Structure formats: structure tokens, C-alpha cells
mmCIF file of C-alpha atoms and ligand atoms in Angstrom:
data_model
loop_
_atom_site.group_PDB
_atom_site.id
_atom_site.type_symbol
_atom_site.label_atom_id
_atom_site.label_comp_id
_atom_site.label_asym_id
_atom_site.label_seq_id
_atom_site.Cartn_x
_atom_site.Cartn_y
_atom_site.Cartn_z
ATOM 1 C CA UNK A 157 0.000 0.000 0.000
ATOM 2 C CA UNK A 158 1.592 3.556 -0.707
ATOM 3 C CA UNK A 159 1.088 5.733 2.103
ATOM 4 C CA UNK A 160 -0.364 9.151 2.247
ATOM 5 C CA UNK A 161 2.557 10.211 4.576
ATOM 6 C CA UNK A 162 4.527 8.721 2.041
ATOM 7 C CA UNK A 163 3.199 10.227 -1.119
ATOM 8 C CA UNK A 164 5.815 12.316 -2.906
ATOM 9 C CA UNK A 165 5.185 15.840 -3.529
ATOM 10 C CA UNK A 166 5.591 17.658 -6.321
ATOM 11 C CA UNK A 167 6.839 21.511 -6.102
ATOM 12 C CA UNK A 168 4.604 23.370 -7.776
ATOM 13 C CA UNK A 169 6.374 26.310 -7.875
ATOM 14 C CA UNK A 170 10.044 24.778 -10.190
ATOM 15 C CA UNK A 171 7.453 22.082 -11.836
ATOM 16 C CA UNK A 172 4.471 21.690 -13.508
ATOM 17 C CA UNK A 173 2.888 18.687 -12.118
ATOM 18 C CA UNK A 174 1.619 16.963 -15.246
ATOM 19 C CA UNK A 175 6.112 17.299 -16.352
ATOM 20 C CA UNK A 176 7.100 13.793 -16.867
ATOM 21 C CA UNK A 177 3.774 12.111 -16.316
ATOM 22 C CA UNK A 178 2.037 9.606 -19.163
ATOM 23 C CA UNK A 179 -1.487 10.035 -20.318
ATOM 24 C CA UNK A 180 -3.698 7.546 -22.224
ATOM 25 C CA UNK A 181 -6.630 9.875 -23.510
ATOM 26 C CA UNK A 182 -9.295 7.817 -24.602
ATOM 27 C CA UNK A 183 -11.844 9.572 -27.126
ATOM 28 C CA UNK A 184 -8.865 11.890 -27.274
ATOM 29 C CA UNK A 185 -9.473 12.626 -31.238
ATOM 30 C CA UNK A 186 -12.304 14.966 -30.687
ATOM 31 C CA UNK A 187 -14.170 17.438 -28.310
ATOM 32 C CA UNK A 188 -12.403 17.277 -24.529
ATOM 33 C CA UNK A 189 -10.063 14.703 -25.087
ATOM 34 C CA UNK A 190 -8.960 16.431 -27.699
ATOM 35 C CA UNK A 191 -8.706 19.370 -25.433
ATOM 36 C CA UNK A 192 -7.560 17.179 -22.556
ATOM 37 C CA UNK A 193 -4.457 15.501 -24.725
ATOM 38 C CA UNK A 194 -3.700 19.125 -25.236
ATOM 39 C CA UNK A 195 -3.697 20.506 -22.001
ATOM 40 C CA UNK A 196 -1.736 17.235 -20.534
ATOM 41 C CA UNK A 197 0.846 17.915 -23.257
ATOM 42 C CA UNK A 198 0.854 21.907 -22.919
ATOM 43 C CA UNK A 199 1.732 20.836 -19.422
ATOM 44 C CA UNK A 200 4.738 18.984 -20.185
ATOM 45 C CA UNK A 201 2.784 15.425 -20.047
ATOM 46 C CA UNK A 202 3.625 12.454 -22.879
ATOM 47 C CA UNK A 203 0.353 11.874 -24.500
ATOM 48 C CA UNK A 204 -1.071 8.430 -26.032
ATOM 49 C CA UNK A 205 -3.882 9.951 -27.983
ATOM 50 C CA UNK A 206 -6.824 7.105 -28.606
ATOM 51 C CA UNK A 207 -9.814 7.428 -30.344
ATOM 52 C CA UNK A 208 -12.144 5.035 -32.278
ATOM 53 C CA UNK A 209 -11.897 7.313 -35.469
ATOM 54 C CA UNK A 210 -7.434 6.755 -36.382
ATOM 55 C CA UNK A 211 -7.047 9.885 -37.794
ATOM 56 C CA UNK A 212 -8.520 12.184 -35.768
ATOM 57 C CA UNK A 213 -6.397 10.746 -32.886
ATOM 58 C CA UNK A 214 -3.443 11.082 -35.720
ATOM 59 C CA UNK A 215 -4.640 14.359 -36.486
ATOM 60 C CA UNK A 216 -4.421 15.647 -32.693
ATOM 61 C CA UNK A 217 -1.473 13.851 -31.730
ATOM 62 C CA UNK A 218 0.310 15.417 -34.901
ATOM 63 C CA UNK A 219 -0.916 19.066 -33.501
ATOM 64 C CA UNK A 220 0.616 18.395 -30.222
ATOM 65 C CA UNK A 221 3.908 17.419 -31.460
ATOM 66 C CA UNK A 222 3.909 20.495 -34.192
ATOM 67 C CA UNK A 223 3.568 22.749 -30.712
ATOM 68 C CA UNK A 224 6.767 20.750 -29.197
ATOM 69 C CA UNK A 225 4.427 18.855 -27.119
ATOM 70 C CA UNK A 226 4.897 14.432 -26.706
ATOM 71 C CA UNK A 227 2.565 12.519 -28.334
ATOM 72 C CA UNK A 228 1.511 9.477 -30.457
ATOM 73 C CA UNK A 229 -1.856 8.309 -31.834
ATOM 74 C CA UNK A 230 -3.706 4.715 -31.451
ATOM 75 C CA UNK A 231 -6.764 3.762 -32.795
ATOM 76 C CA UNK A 232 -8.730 2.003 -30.580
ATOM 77 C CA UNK A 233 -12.429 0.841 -30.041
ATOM 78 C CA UNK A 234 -13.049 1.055 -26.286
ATOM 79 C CA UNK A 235 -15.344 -1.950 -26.385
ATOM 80 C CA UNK A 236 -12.896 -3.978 -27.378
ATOM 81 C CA UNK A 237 -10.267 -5.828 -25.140
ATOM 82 C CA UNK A 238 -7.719 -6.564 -27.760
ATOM 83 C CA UNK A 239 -7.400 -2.987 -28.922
ATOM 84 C CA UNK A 240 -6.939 -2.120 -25.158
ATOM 85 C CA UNK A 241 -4.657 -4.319 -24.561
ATOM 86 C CA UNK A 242 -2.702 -3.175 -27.413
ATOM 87 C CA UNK A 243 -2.897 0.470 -27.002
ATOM 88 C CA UNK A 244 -1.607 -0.215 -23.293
ATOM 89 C CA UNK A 245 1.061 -2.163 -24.747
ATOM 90 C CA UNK A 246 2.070 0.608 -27.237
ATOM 91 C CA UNK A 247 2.162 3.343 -24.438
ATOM 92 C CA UNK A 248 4.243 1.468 -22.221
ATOM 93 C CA UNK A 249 6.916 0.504 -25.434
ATOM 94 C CA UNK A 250 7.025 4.314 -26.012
ATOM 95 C CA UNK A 251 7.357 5.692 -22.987
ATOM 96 C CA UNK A 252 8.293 3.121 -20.224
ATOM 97 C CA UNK A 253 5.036 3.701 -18.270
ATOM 98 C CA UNK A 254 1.769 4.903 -17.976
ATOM 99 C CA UNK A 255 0.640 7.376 -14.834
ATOM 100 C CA UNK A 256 -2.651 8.671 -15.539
ATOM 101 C CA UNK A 257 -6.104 7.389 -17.700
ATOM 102 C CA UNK A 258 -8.392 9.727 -19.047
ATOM 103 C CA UNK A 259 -11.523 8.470 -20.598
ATOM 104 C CA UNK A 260 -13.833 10.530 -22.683
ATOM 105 C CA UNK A 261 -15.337 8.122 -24.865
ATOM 106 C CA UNK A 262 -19.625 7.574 -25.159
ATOM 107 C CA UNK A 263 -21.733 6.038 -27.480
ATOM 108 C CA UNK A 264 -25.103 8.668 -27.269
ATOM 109 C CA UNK A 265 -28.026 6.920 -28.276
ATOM 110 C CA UNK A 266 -31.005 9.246 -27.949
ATOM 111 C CA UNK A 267 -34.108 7.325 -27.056
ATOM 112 C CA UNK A 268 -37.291 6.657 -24.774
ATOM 113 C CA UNK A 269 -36.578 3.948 -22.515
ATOM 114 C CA UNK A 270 -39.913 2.336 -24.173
ATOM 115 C CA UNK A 271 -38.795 2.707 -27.525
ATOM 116 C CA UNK A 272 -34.986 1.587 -27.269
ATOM 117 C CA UNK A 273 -33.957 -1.459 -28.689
ATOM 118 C CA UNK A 274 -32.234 -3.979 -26.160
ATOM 119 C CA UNK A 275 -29.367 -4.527 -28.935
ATOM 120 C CA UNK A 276 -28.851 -0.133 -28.371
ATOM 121 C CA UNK A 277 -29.161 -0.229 -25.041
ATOM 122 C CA UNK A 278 -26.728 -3.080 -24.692
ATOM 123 C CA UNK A 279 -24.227 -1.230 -27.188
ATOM 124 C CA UNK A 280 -24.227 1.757 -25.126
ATOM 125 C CA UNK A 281 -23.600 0.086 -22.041
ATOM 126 C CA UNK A 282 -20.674 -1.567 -23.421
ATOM 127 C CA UNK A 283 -19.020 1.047 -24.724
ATOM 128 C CA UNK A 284 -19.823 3.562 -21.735
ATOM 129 C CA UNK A 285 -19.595 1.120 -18.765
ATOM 130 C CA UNK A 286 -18.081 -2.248 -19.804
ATOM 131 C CA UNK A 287 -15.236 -0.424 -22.166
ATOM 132 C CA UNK A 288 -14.374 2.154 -18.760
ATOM 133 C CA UNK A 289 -14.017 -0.992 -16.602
ATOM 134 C CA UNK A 290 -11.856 -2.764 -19.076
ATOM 135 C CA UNK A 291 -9.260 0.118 -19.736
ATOM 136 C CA UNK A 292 -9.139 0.824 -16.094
ATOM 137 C CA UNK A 293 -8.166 -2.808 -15.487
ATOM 138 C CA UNK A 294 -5.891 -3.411 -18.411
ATOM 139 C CA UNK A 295 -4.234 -0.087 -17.158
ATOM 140 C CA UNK A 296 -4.025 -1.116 -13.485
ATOM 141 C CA UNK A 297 -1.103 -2.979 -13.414
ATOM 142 C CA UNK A 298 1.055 0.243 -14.746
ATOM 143 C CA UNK A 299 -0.776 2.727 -12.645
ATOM 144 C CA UNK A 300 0.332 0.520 -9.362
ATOM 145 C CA UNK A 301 3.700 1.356 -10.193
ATOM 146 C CA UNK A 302 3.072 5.349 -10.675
ATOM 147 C CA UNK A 303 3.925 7.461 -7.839
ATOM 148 C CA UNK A 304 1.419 9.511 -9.144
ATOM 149 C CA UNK A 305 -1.280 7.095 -10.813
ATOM 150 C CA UNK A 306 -4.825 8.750 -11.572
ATOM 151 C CA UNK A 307 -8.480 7.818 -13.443
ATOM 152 C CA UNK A 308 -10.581 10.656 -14.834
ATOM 153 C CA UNK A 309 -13.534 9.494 -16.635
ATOM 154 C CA UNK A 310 -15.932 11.813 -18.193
ATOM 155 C CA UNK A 311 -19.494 11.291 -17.485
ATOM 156 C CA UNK A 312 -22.818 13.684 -17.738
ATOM 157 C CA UNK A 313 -24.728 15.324 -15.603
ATOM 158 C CA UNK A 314 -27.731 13.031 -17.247
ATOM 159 C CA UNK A 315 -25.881 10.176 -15.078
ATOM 160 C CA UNK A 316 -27.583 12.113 -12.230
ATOM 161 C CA UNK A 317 -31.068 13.654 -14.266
ATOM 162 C CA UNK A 318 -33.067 12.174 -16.161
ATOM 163 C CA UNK A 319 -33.741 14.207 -19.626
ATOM 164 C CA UNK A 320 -36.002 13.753 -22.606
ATOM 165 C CA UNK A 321 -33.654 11.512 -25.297
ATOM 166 C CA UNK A 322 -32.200 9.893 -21.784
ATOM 167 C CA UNK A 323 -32.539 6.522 -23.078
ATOM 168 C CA UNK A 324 -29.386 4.416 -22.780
ATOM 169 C CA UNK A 325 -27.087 7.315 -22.495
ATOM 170 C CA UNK A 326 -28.484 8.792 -18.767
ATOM 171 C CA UNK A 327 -28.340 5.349 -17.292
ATOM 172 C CA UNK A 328 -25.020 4.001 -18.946
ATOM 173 C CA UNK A 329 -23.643 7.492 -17.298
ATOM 174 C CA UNK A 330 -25.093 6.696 -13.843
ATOM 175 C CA UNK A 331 -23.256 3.380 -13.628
ATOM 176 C CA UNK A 332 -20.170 5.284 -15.105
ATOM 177 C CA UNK A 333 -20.497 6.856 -12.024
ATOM 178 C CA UNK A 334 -20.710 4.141 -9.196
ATOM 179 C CA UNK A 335 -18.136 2.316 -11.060
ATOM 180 C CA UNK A 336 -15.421 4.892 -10.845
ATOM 181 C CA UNK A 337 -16.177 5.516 -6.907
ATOM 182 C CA UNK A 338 -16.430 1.765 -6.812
ATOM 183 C CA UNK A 339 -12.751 1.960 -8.608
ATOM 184 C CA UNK A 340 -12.033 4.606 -6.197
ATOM 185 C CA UNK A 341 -12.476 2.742 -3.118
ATOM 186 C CA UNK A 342 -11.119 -0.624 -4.043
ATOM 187 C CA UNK A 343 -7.743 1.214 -5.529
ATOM 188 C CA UNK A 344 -6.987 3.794 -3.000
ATOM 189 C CA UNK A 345 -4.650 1.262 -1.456
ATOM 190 C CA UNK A 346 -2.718 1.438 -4.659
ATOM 191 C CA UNK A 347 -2.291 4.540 -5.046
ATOM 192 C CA UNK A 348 -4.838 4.882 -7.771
ATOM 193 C CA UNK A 349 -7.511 8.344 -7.471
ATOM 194 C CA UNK A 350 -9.933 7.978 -9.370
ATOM 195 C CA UNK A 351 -12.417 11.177 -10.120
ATOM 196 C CA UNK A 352 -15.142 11.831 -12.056
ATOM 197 C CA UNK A 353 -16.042 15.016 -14.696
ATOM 198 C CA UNK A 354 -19.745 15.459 -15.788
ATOM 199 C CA UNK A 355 -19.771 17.962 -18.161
ATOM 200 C CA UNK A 356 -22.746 20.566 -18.465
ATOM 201 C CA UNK A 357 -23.753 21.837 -22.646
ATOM 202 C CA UNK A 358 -19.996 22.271 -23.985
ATOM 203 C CA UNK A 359 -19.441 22.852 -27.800
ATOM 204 C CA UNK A 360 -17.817 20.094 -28.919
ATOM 205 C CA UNK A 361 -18.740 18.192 -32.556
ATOM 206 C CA UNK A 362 -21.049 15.707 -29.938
ATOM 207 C CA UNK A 363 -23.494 17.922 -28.275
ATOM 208 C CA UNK A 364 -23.395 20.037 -32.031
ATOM 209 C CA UNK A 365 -24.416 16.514 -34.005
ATOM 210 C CA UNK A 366 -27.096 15.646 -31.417
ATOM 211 C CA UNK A 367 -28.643 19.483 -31.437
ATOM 212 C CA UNK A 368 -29.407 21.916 -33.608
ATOM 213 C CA UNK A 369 -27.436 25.116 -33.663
ATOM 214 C CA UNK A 370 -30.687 26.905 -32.818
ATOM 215 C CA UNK A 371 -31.699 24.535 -30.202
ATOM 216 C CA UNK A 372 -28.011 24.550 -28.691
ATOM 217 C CA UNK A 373 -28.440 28.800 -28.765
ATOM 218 C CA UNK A 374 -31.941 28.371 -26.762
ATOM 219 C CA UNK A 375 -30.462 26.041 -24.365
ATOM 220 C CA UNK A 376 -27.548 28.580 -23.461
ATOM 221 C CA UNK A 377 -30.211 31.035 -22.460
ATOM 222 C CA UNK A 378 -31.312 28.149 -19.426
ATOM 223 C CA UNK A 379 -27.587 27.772 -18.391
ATOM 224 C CA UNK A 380 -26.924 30.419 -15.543
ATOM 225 C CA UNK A 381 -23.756 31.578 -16.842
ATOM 226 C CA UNK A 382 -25.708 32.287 -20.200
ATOM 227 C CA UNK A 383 -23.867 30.246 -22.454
ATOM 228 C CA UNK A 384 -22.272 26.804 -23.626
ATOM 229 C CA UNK A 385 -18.963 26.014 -21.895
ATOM 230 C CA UNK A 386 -15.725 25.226 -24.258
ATOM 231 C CA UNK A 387 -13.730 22.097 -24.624
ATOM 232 C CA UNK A 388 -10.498 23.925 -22.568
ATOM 233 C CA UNK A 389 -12.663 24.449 -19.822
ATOM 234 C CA UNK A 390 -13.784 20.841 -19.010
ATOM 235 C CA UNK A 391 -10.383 20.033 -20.055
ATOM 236 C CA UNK A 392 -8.550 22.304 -17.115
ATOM 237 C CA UNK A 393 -10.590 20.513 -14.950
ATOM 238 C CA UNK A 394 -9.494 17.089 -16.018
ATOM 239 C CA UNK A 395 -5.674 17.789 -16.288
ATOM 240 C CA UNK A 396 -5.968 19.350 -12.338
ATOM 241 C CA UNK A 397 -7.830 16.211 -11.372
ATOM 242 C CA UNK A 398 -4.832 13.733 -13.454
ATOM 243 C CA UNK A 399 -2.719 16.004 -11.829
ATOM 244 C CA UNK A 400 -0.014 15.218 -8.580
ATOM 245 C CA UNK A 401 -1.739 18.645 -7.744
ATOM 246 C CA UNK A 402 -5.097 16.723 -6.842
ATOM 247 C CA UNK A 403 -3.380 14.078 -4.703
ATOM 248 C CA UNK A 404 -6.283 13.992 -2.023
ATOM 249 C CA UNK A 405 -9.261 14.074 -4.381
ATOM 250 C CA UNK A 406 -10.613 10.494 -5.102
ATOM 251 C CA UNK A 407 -14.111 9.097 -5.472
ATOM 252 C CA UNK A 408 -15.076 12.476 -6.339
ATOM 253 C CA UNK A 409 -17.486 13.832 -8.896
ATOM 254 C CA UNK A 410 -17.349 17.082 -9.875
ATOM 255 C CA UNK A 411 -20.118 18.946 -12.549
ATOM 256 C CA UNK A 412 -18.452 21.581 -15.223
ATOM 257 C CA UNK A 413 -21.626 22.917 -16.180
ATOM 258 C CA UNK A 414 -21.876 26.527 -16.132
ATOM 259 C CA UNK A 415 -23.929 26.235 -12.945
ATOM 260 C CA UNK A 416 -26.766 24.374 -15.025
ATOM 261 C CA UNK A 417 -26.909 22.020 -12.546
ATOM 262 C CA UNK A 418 -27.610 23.881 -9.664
ATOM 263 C CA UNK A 419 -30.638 26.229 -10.998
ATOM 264 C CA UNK A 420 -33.680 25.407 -10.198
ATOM 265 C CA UNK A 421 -34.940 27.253 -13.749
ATOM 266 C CA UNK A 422 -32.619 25.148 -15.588
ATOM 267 C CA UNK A 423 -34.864 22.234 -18.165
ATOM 268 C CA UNK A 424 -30.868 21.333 -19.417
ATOM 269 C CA UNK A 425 -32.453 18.197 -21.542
ATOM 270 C CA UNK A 426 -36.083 19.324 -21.258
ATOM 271 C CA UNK A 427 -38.183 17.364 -18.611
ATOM 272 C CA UNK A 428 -38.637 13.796 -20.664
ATOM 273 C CA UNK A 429 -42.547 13.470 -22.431
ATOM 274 C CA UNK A 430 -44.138 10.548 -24.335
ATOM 275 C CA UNK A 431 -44.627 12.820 -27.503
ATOM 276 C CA UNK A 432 -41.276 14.286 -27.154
ATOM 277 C CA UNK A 433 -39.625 14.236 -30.509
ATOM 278 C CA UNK A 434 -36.035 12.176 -30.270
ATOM 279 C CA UNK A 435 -33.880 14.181 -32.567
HETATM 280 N N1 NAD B 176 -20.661 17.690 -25.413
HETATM 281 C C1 NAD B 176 -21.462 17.765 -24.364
HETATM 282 O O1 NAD B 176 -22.253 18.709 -24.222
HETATM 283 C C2 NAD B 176 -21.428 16.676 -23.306
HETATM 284 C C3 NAD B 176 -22.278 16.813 -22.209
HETATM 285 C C4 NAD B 176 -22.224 15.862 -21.206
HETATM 286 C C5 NAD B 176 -21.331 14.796 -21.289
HETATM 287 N N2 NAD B 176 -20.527 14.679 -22.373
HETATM 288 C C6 NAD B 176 -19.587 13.560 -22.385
HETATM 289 O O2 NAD B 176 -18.285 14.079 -22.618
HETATM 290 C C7 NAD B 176 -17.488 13.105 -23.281
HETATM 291 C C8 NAD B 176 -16.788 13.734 -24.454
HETATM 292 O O3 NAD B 176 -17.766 14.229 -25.323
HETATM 293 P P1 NAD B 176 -17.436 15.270 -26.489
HETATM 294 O O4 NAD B 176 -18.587 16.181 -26.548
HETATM 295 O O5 NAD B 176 -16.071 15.770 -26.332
HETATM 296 O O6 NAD B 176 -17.573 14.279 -27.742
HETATM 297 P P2 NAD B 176 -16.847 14.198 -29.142
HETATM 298 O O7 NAD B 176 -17.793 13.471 -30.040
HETATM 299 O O8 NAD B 176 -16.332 15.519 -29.584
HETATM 300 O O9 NAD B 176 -15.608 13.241 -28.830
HETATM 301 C C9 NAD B 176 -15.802 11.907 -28.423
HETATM 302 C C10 NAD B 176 -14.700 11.075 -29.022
HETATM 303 O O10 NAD B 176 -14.859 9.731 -28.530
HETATM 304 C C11 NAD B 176 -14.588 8.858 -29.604
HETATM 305 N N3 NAD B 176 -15.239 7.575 -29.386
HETATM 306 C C12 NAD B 176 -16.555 7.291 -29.508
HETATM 307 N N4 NAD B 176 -16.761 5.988 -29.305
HETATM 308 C C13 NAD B 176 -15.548 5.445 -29.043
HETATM 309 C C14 NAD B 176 -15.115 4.116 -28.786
HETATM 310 N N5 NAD B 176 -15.972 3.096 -28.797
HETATM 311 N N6 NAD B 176 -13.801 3.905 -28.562
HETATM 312 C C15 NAD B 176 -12.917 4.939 -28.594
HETATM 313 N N7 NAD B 176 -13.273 6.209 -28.857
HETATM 314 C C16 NAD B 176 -14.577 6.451 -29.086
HETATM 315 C C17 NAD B 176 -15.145 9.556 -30.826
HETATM 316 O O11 NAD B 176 -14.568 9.047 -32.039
HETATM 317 C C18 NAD B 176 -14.775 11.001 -30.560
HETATM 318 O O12 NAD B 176 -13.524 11.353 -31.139
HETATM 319 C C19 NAD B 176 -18.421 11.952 -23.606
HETATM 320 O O13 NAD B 176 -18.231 10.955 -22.631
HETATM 321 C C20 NAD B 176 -19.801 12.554 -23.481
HETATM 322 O O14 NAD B 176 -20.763 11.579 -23.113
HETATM 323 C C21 NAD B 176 -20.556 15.572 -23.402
#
């Protein structure tokens, strides 16, 4: 078991305290991994960019290096072991360890619970739940060894509300959740924190294909800071709770939401109807 008394510090004031530390970014080709892969690297972090989609993960790794900033690209279907396994593999080749996960892959499937098919349902779970458990356990092993080992997954504040096109995604979110404090709990004694980020409306390519631009405009009037939040902003978040400057936050979850949350005047999703329309 490492020690809190034991734990080394990092000065904050000669370091940054991402320098020297190895991210996998999962869903890191788009969105807030994208932003998160940057913000690790910006920091002086190596970055193993993954991301279902090969070249956008090529595409952001590329931008990080162009900047001076450490990083290579996988591709890498979270639902699937064998790609796990190898993108772990890869990132320990390359750079001889791996401290920190960050996971911002979803599959969205807007639906009623009485409409969605078990097949969807199942799919979202997979990639949401049962793809978070099995990079966190293929990545386990290396994270023991890190002085400074961390988890961030990214869930949604519809883990916690319910909202119209819920469907899969809300519940698949909520489990997210309990298995990262479950994580949490059962890893403390190695060392391992593990937090979670549930982003509010953020402009990113997801929340932009699921909702019209007009729609998405309307919906920043409901948000109590008045408007969508940005990528970077979620991202910050992230890279502080990845960070060695975090090193007594675990089991945590913490909402980036513009205050959305909190407001009482807030429909974020709309409250969920039968004759609600799904897209
Ligand atoms: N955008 C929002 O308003 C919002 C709100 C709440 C929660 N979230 C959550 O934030 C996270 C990031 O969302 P975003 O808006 O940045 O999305 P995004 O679509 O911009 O990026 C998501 C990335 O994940 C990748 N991905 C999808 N399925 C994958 C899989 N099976 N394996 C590996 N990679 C996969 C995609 O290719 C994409 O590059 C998601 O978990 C999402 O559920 C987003």
C-alpha cells in the first residue's frame, strides 16, 4: 500500500505537475479529449492519444507534437479488449510507463426507454460502462507502479437527471459513475484516485451533431452563466484532477456545467414526455 505520509510531492512552484507524467486519452481525437491531450501535453505530459476514429487521434497527436508537445496516436475501439490491450502495450513501449487514464469516450443513443432497442441499449452500455471498466483494469497494473497514478472518466450530468432523449445514455452514465467511486475505493490502497467530470452543454462536434445550432443557442439562455462552456474548460478541470496537484481528491465527482446544474430554472435536456420528438 503507498502511504499518504509517504506520497511524494511535487513543487509546484520549479514544476508543472503533469512534467514527466504519461497520459492515455481515450476519445482523445475529438471534443475534450482532444482538449484534454492538449492541455496534458501543454503541461509537459507524454500523451497516447486514442480514439475510435485513427485519424482524428493522428490528427491531434500530430498538432501536439507540431507545438513541441509528446505525443503518439492509437486507434482504438473502447469496447474492445484486444485494442486495449494493445494500445496499453504501445504506451508502455514508447514511454516506459503509464501514470494517468483519461476516458472521454460515449456512445449517445437518444431514445425513450420504451422505444430503445435492447441490442442499443446493450451497445451503449458496453461502450460507456463495460469499455471504462476494461481500460481501467488493463491499465491497473502500470498505474500501481506510478507514484502519481490517476483515473478521470468523463461522465454527464444526465448520469444524475433524467432528460427527454435519456434513453441508454443517462443510465449508462449513472453506472459510469458508481463504477469509478467503486474503482475509487477498491484502488486507493494502490495509489490509484480515481475522479469523475460530468460535463454541463460544452461545444464540442457531440453535443453540435445531437442538437441543432438553434436549439443549442436556446439552451444557453437556461444555463446560468448564459452560455455553452468550451472544450479547454472541461479540459482544465481534467488535467488538475490527473494532476499530482489533486493528490487527495478520489471518489469524487465534480459537474463543469456553467452552474446548469444547480438552478432550479434550468430544463438542461427538457423534462422527458411521451410525444417528445427524439432528434
Ligand atoms: N458535449 C457535451 O455537451 C457533453 C455533455 C455531457 C457529457 N458529455 C460527455 O463528454 C465526453 C466527451 O464528449 P465530447 O462532446 O467531447 O464528444 P466528441 O464526439 O467531440 O468526442 C468523443 C470522441 O470519442 C470517440 N469515441 C466514440 N466511441 C468510441 C469508442 N468506442 N472507442 C474509442 N473512442 C470512441 C469519438 O470518435 C470522438 O472522437 C463523452 O463521454 C460525453 O458523453 C458531453
Amino acid at each position: 500500500m503507498k502511504h499518504a505520509d509517504h506520497a511524494p510531492r511535487i513543487d509546484s512552484m520549479t514544476h508543472s505537475p503533469i512534467e514527466e507524467l504519461t497520459a492515455l486519452v481515450v476519445g482523445g481525437g475529438s471534443g475534450m479529449g482532444e482538449a484534454s491531450a492538449q492541455a496534458f501535453a501543454a503541461n509537459g505530459g507524454s500523451v497516447v492519444v486514442a480514439d475510435l476514429d485513427g485519424d482524428r487521434a493522428q490528427r491531434v497527436a500530430t498538432g501536439i507534437a507540431s507545438h513541441g508537445g509528446e505525443a503518439i496516436a492509437v486507434r482504438l475501439d473502447v469496447s474492445n479488449q484486444e485494442h486495449i490491450d494493445a494500445a496499453v502495450k504501445r504506451t508502455v513501449a514508447r514511454y516506459g510507463k503509464l501514470d494517468v487514464l483519461i476516458n472521454t469516450s460515449a456512445l449517445v443513443t437518444p431514445a425513450r426507454l420504451e422505444d430503445v432497442s435492447l441490442d442499443t441499449w446493450q451497445r451503449c452500455f458496453r461502450v460507456n460502462v463495460d469499455g471504462a471498466l476494461m481500460l481501467a483494469r488493463t491499465c491497473l497494473p502500470h498505474l500501481r507502479r506510478s507514484a502519481f497514478a490517476s483515473i478521470v472518466n468523463v461522465g454527464s450530468l444526465a448520469g444524475e437527471h433524467g432528460y427527454a432523449k435519456g434513453g441508454a445514455y443517462g443510465p449508462s452514465k449513472a453506472a459510469l459513475l458508481t463504477l469509478s467511486r467503486q474503482m475509487a475505493l477498491e484502488w486507493a490502497a494502490y495509489g490509484v484516485r480515481v475522479n469523475v467530470v460530468n460535463p454541463g452543454t460544452i461545444d464540442t462536434p457531440m453535443s453540435r451533431g445531437a442538437v441543432r445550432r438553434e436549439v443549442l443557442s436556446e439552451r444557453a439562455k437556461t444555463i446560468p452563466m448564459g452560455r455553452l462552456g468550451e472544450p479547454g474548460e472541461v479540459a482544465d478541470l481534467i488535467a488538475f484532477l490527473a494532476s499530482p496537484a489533486a493528490s487527495y481528491i478520489t471518489a469524487q465527482a465534480f459537474n463543469c456545467d456553467g452552474g446548469l446544474s444547480q438552478s432550479m430554472f434550468s430544463q438542461p435536456m427538457g423534462v422527458p414526455q411521451p410525444q417528445d420528438p427524439i432528434s
